[in-house]
Amino acid sequence: MISDTKRLIMYTRREPGGQMCFGGIGFSDPRGGFGGFGWIEKDAPETVPSRKGVKWCCKWSGRIALTEDRVPHLHGPAPDLIVGLEYNGRGVAMSHVMGRELARRALGTSAEDLPFPVTKIPSYKFRTPQVLGAGLAMAVLRRRDQMEWKSDA
């Protein structure tokens, strides 16, 4: 598993069959689709040079769960129910960590002894404007990443 330090993160992991799975932050477009694949396809061979020229077999997208504090959370939405949510675009790595903690809880570890507090699911203030502005914000962040990485070279 690797992840970069750019503003628009990209991560990758090797699958059991030897394939590479790349991911990153995309955006919803006004027509209901998703975008953001182009920059991953461009940056992936720079991150893993042996992937240069490799044909991409599939793409998928979806929504990510964001928190106001940008920290993952464990929530107790109902008695005797605990969930790990809101990985803020880093679910490939964080879901493994949260899965371990959820398993510890299922095996009897008290909620107080988990490394994340178990809280109620809060409402997300100003979510709609953030979703609507995400595409523009990502274009700006992408440009800032490009300018910094060029100046470091």
PDB file of C-alpha atoms in Angstrom:
ATOM      1  CA  MET A   1       0.000   0.000   0.000  1.00  0.00           C
ATOM      2  CA  ILE A   2       1.343   3.435  -0.888  1.00  0.00           C
ATOM      3  CA  SER A   3      -0.131   6.893  -0.731  1.00  0.00           C
ATOM      4  CA  ASP A   4       1.264  10.226  -1.841  1.00  0.00           C
ATOM      5  CA  THR A   5       1.378  13.604  -0.096  1.00  0.00           C
ATOM      6  CA  LYS A   6      -0.333  15.717  -2.733  1.00  0.00           C
ATOM      7  CA  ARG A   7      -3.473  17.709  -1.997  1.00  0.00           C
ATOM      8  CA  LEU A   8      -5.419  15.396  -4.326  1.00  0.00           C
ATOM      9  CA  ILE A   9      -4.297  12.097  -2.888  1.00  0.00           C
ATOM     10  CA  MET A  10      -3.600   9.019  -4.942  1.00  0.00           C
ATOM     11  CA  TYR A  11      -3.054   5.594  -3.473  1.00  0.00           C
ATOM     12  CA  THR A  12      -2.379   2.146  -4.808  1.00  0.00           C
ATOM     13  CA  ARG A  13      -2.198  -1.407  -3.656  1.00  0.00           C
ATOM     14  CA  ARG A  14      -1.289  -4.700  -5.289  1.00  0.00           C
ATOM     15  CA  GLU A  15      -4.190  -7.110  -5.618  1.00  0.00           C
ATOM     16  CA  PRO A  16      -3.810 -10.855  -4.936  1.00  0.00           C
ATOM     17  CA  GLY A  17      -3.536 -11.609  -8.682  1.00  0.00           C
ATOM     18  CA  GLY A  18      -0.689  -9.097  -9.104  1.00  0.00           C
ATOM     19  CA  GLN A  19      -2.852  -6.312 -10.551  1.00  0.00           C
ATOM     20  CA  MET A  20      -2.438  -2.771  -9.273  1.00  0.00           C
ATOM     21  CA  CYS A  21      -5.484  -0.932  -7.925  1.00  0.00           C
ATOM     22  CA  PHE A  22      -5.132   2.868  -8.042  1.00  0.00           C
ATOM     23  CA  GLY A  23      -7.508   5.276  -6.391  1.00  0.00           C
ATOM     24  CA  GLY A  24      -7.922   8.915  -5.560  1.00  0.00           C
ATOM     25  CA  ILE A  25     -10.382  11.717  -5.141  1.00  0.00           C
ATOM     26  CA  GLY A  26     -12.807  12.355  -7.974  1.00  0.00           C
ATOM     27  CA  PHE A  27     -15.869  14.530  -8.223  1.00  0.00           C
ATOM     28  CA  SER A  28     -19.546  14.454  -9.131  1.00  0.00           C
ATOM     29  CA  ASP A  29     -20.414  16.225 -12.353  1.00  0.00           C
ATOM     30  CA  PRO A  30     -23.668  18.179 -12.815  1.00  0.00           C
ATOM     31  CA  ARG A  31     -25.175  15.408 -14.988  1.00  0.00           C
ATOM     32  CA  GLY A  32     -24.948  12.883 -12.146  1.00  0.00           C
ATOM     33  CA  GLY A  33     -21.784  11.128 -13.318  1.00  0.00           C
ATOM     34  CA  PHE A  34     -18.319  11.090 -11.817  1.00  0.00           C
ATOM     35  CA  GLY A  35     -15.002  12.541 -12.998  1.00  0.00           C
ATOM     36  CA  GLY A  36     -11.377  12.613 -11.944  1.00  0.00           C
ATOM     37  CA  PHE A  37     -10.094   9.511 -13.701  1.00  0.00           C
ATOM     38  CA  GLY A  38      -7.822  11.381 -16.107  1.00  0.00           C
ATOM     39  CA  TRP A  39      -5.388  12.682 -13.531  1.00  0.00           C
ATOM     40  CA  ILE A  40      -5.056   9.237 -11.916  1.00  0.00           C
ATOM     41  CA  GLU A  41      -4.302   7.671 -15.313  1.00  0.00           C
ATOM     42  CA  LYS A  42      -1.666  10.369 -15.920  1.00  0.00           C
ATOM     43  CA  ASP A  43      -0.058  10.261 -12.456  1.00  0.00           C
ATOM     44  CA  ALA A  44      -0.096   6.481 -11.905  1.00  0.00           C
ATOM     45  CA  PRO A  45       2.861   5.759 -14.257  1.00  0.00           C
ATOM     46  CA  GLU A  46       4.850   8.538 -12.552  1.00  0.00           C
ATOM     47  CA  THR A  47       4.237   6.901  -9.168  1.00  0.00           C
ATOM     48  CA  VAL A  48       4.824   3.326 -10.380  1.00  0.00           C
ATOM     49  CA  PRO A  49       6.944   3.592 -13.569  1.00  0.00           C
ATOM     50  CA  SER A  50       6.517  -0.112 -14.412  1.00  0.00           C
ATOM     51  CA  ARG A  51       2.838   0.677 -15.117  1.00  0.00           C
ATOM     52  CA  LYS A  52       3.644   3.026 -18.006  1.00  0.00           C
ATOM     53  CA  GLY A  53       1.624   2.010 -21.077  1.00  0.00           C
ATOM     54  CA  VAL A  54      -0.525  -0.515 -19.198  1.00  0.00           C
ATOM     55  CA  LYS A  55      -4.151  -0.664 -20.327  1.00  0.00           C
ATOM     56  CA  TRP A  56      -6.704   0.158 -17.626  1.00  0.00           C
ATOM     57  CA  CYS A  57      -9.219  -2.682 -17.387  1.00  0.00           C
ATOM     58  CA  CYS A  58     -11.876  -0.999 -15.268  1.00  0.00           C
ATOM     59  CA  LYS A  59     -12.917   2.145 -13.433  1.00  0.00           C
ATOM     60  CA  TRP A  60     -15.418   2.760 -10.705  1.00  0.00           C
ATOM     61  CA  SER A  61     -16.494   5.646  -8.554  1.00  0.00           C
ATOM     62  CA  GLY A  62     -18.785   6.590  -5.748  1.00  0.00           C
ATOM     63  CA  ARG A  63     -19.306   9.039  -2.979  1.00  0.00           C
ATOM     64  CA  ILE A  64     -17.013   9.382  -0.012  1.00  0.00           C
ATOM     65  CA  ALA A  65     -18.097  10.196   3.505  1.00  0.00           C
ATOM     66  CA  LEU A  66     -16.567  13.415   4.790  1.00  0.00           C
ATOM     67  CA  THR A  67     -16.484  14.743   8.309  1.00  0.00           C
ATOM     68  CA  GLU A  68     -16.158  18.348   9.364  1.00  0.00           C
ATOM     69  CA  ASP A  69     -12.979  17.512  11.286  1.00  0.00           C
ATOM     70  CA  ARG A  70     -11.630  15.263   8.443  1.00  0.00           C
ATOM     71  CA  VAL A  71     -11.099  12.402  10.924  1.00  0.00           C
ATOM     72  CA  PRO A  72     -12.670   8.911  10.609  1.00  0.00           C
ATOM     73  CA  HIS A  73     -15.240   7.976  13.239  1.00  0.00           C
ATOM     74  CA  LEU A  74     -16.864   5.020  14.918  1.00  0.00           C
ATOM     75  CA  HIS A  75     -20.576   5.582  15.377  1.00  0.00           C
ATOM     76  CA  GLY A  76     -23.285   3.895  17.411  1.00  0.00           C
ATOM     77  CA  PRO A  77     -26.470   4.654  15.453  1.00  0.00           C
ATOM     78  CA  ALA A  78     -28.533   2.178  17.501  1.00  0.00           C
ATOM     79  CA  PRO A  79     -28.120   0.058  20.636  1.00  0.00           C
ATOM     80  CA  ASP A  80     -25.732  -2.852  20.050  1.00  0.00           C
ATOM     81  CA  LEU A  81     -24.729  -1.475  16.629  1.00  0.00           C
ATOM     82  CA  ILE A  82     -21.373   0.116  15.853  1.00  0.00           C
ATOM     83  CA  VAL A  83     -20.127   1.245  12.441  1.00  0.00           C
ATOM     84  CA  GLY A  84     -16.881   2.647  11.068  1.00  0.00           C
ATOM     85  CA  LEU A  85     -17.550   5.483   8.626  1.00  0.00           C
ATOM     86  CA  GLU A  86     -16.287   8.687   7.099  1.00  0.00           C
ATOM     87  CA  TYR A  87     -12.792   7.871   5.931  1.00  0.00           C
ATOM     88  CA  ASN A  88     -12.504  11.186   4.074  1.00  0.00           C
ATOM     89  CA  GLY A  89     -11.169   9.644   0.876  1.00  0.00           C
ATOM     90  CA  ARG A  90      -8.712   7.334   2.623  1.00  0.00           C
ATOM     91  CA  GLY A  91     -10.944   4.296   3.042  1.00  0.00           C
ATOM     92  CA  VAL A  92      -8.600   1.836   1.322  1.00  0.00           C
ATOM     93  CA  ALA A  93      -6.247   2.073   4.290  1.00  0.00           C
ATOM     94  CA  MET A  94      -8.560   3.251   7.069  1.00  0.00           C
ATOM     95  CA  SER A  95     -11.242   0.616   6.512  1.00  0.00           C
ATOM     96  CA  HIS A  96      -8.692  -2.046   7.496  1.00  0.00           C
ATOM     97  CA  VAL A  97      -7.860  -0.188  10.708  1.00  0.00           C
ATOM     98  CA  MET A  98     -11.526   0.365  11.522  1.00  0.00           C
ATOM     99  CA  GLY A  99     -12.347  -3.252  10.671  1.00  0.00           C
ATOM    100  CA  ARG A 100      -9.791  -4.410  13.220  1.00  0.00           C
ATOM    101  CA  GLU A 101     -11.308  -2.132  15.876  1.00  0.00           C
ATOM    102  CA  LEU A 102     -14.849  -3.226  15.026  1.00  0.00           C
ATOM    103  CA  ALA A 103     -13.716  -6.859  15.385  1.00  0.00           C
ATOM    104  CA  ARG A 104     -12.168  -6.065  18.787  1.00  0.00           C
ATOM    105  CA  ARG A 105     -15.488  -4.542  19.861  1.00  0.00           C
ATOM    106  CA  ALA A 106     -17.417  -7.586  18.583  1.00  0.00           C
ATOM    107  CA  LEU A 107     -15.072  -9.811  20.627  1.00  0.00           C
ATOM    108  CA  GLY A 108     -15.828  -7.916  23.814  1.00  0.00           C
ATOM    109  CA  THR A 109     -13.516  -4.881  24.004  1.00  0.00           C
ATOM    110  CA  SER A 110     -15.433  -2.036  25.619  1.00  0.00           C
ATOM    111  CA  ALA A 111     -16.228   1.013  23.485  1.00  0.00           C
ATOM    112  CA  GLU A 112     -14.184   3.139  25.903  1.00  0.00           C
ATOM    113  CA  ASP A 113     -11.066   1.045  25.167  1.00  0.00           C
ATOM    114  CA  LEU A 114     -11.196   1.594  21.394  1.00  0.00           C
ATOM    115  CA  PRO A 115      -8.802   4.183  19.890  1.00  0.00           C
ATOM    116  CA  PHE A 116     -11.705   6.128  18.364  1.00  0.00           C
ATOM    117  CA  PRO A 117     -14.633   7.359  20.461  1.00  0.00           C
ATOM    118  CA  VAL A 118     -18.025   5.903  19.577  1.00  0.00           C
ATOM    119  CA  THR A 119     -20.321   8.859  18.832  1.00  0.00           C
ATOM    120  CA  LYS A 120     -23.704   9.577  17.253  1.00  0.00           C
ATOM    121  CA  ILE A 121     -23.772  10.367  13.531  1.00  0.00           C
ATOM    122  CA  PRO A 122     -23.904  14.178  13.321  1.00  0.00           C
ATOM    123  CA  SER A 123     -25.461  16.248  10.589  1.00  0.00           C
ATOM    124  CA  TYR A 124     -22.954  17.821   8.195  1.00  0.00           C
ATOM    125  CA  LYS A 125     -23.405  21.579   8.005  1.00  0.00           C
ATOM    126  CA  PHE A 126     -22.985  23.187   4.582  1.00  0.00           C
ATOM    127  CA  ARG A 127     -22.615  19.810   2.793  1.00  0.00           C
ATOM    128  CA  THR A 128     -24.546  20.851  -0.334  1.00  0.00           C
ATOM    129  CA  PRO A 129     -22.316  23.874  -1.148  1.00  0.00           C
ATOM    130  CA  GLN A 130     -19.225  21.741  -0.547  1.00  0.00           C
ATOM    131  CA  VAL A 131     -20.444  19.026  -2.906  1.00  0.00           C
ATOM    132  CA  LEU A 132     -21.353  21.589  -5.570  1.00  0.00           C
ATOM    133  CA  GLY A 133     -17.961  23.296  -5.327  1.00  0.00           C
ATOM    134  CA  ALA A 134     -15.868  20.119  -5.200  1.00  0.00           C
ATOM    135  CA  GLY A 135     -15.058  20.001  -8.934  1.00  0.00           C
ATOM    136  CA  LEU A 136     -13.761  23.579  -8.965  1.00  0.00           C
ATOM    137  CA  ALA A 137     -11.851  23.076  -5.727  1.00  0.00           C
ATOM    138  CA  MET A 138     -10.184  19.939  -7.076  1.00  0.00           C
ATOM    139  CA  ALA A 139      -9.094  21.735 -10.233  1.00  0.00           C
ATOM    140  CA  VAL A 140      -7.432  24.410  -8.083  1.00  0.00           C
ATOM    141  CA  LEU A 141      -5.793  21.832  -5.793  1.00  0.00           C
ATOM    142  CA  ARG A 142      -4.603  19.821  -8.796  1.00  0.00           C
ATOM    143  CA  ARG A 143      -2.970  22.933 -10.276  1.00  0.00           C
ATOM    144  CA  ARG A 144      -1.260  23.714  -6.954  1.00  0.00           C
ATOM    145  CA  ASP A 145       0.043  20.130  -6.794  1.00  0.00           C
ATOM    146  CA  GLN A 146       1.397  20.405 -10.340  1.00  0.00           C
ATOM    147  CA  MET A 147       3.158  23.715  -9.598  1.00  0.00           C
ATOM    148  CA  GLU A 148       4.775  22.377  -6.388  1.00  0.00           C
ATOM    149  CA  TRP A 149       5.915  19.099  -7.902  1.00  0.00           C
ATOM    150  CA  LYS A 150       7.452  20.901 -10.884  1.00  0.00           C
ATOM    151  CA  SER A 151       9.323  23.290  -8.599  1.00  0.00           C
ATOM    152  CA  ASP A 152      10.670  20.356  -6.536  1.00  0.00           C
ATOM    153  CA  ALA A 153      12.057  18.584  -9.612  1.00  0.00           C
TER     154      ALA A 153
END
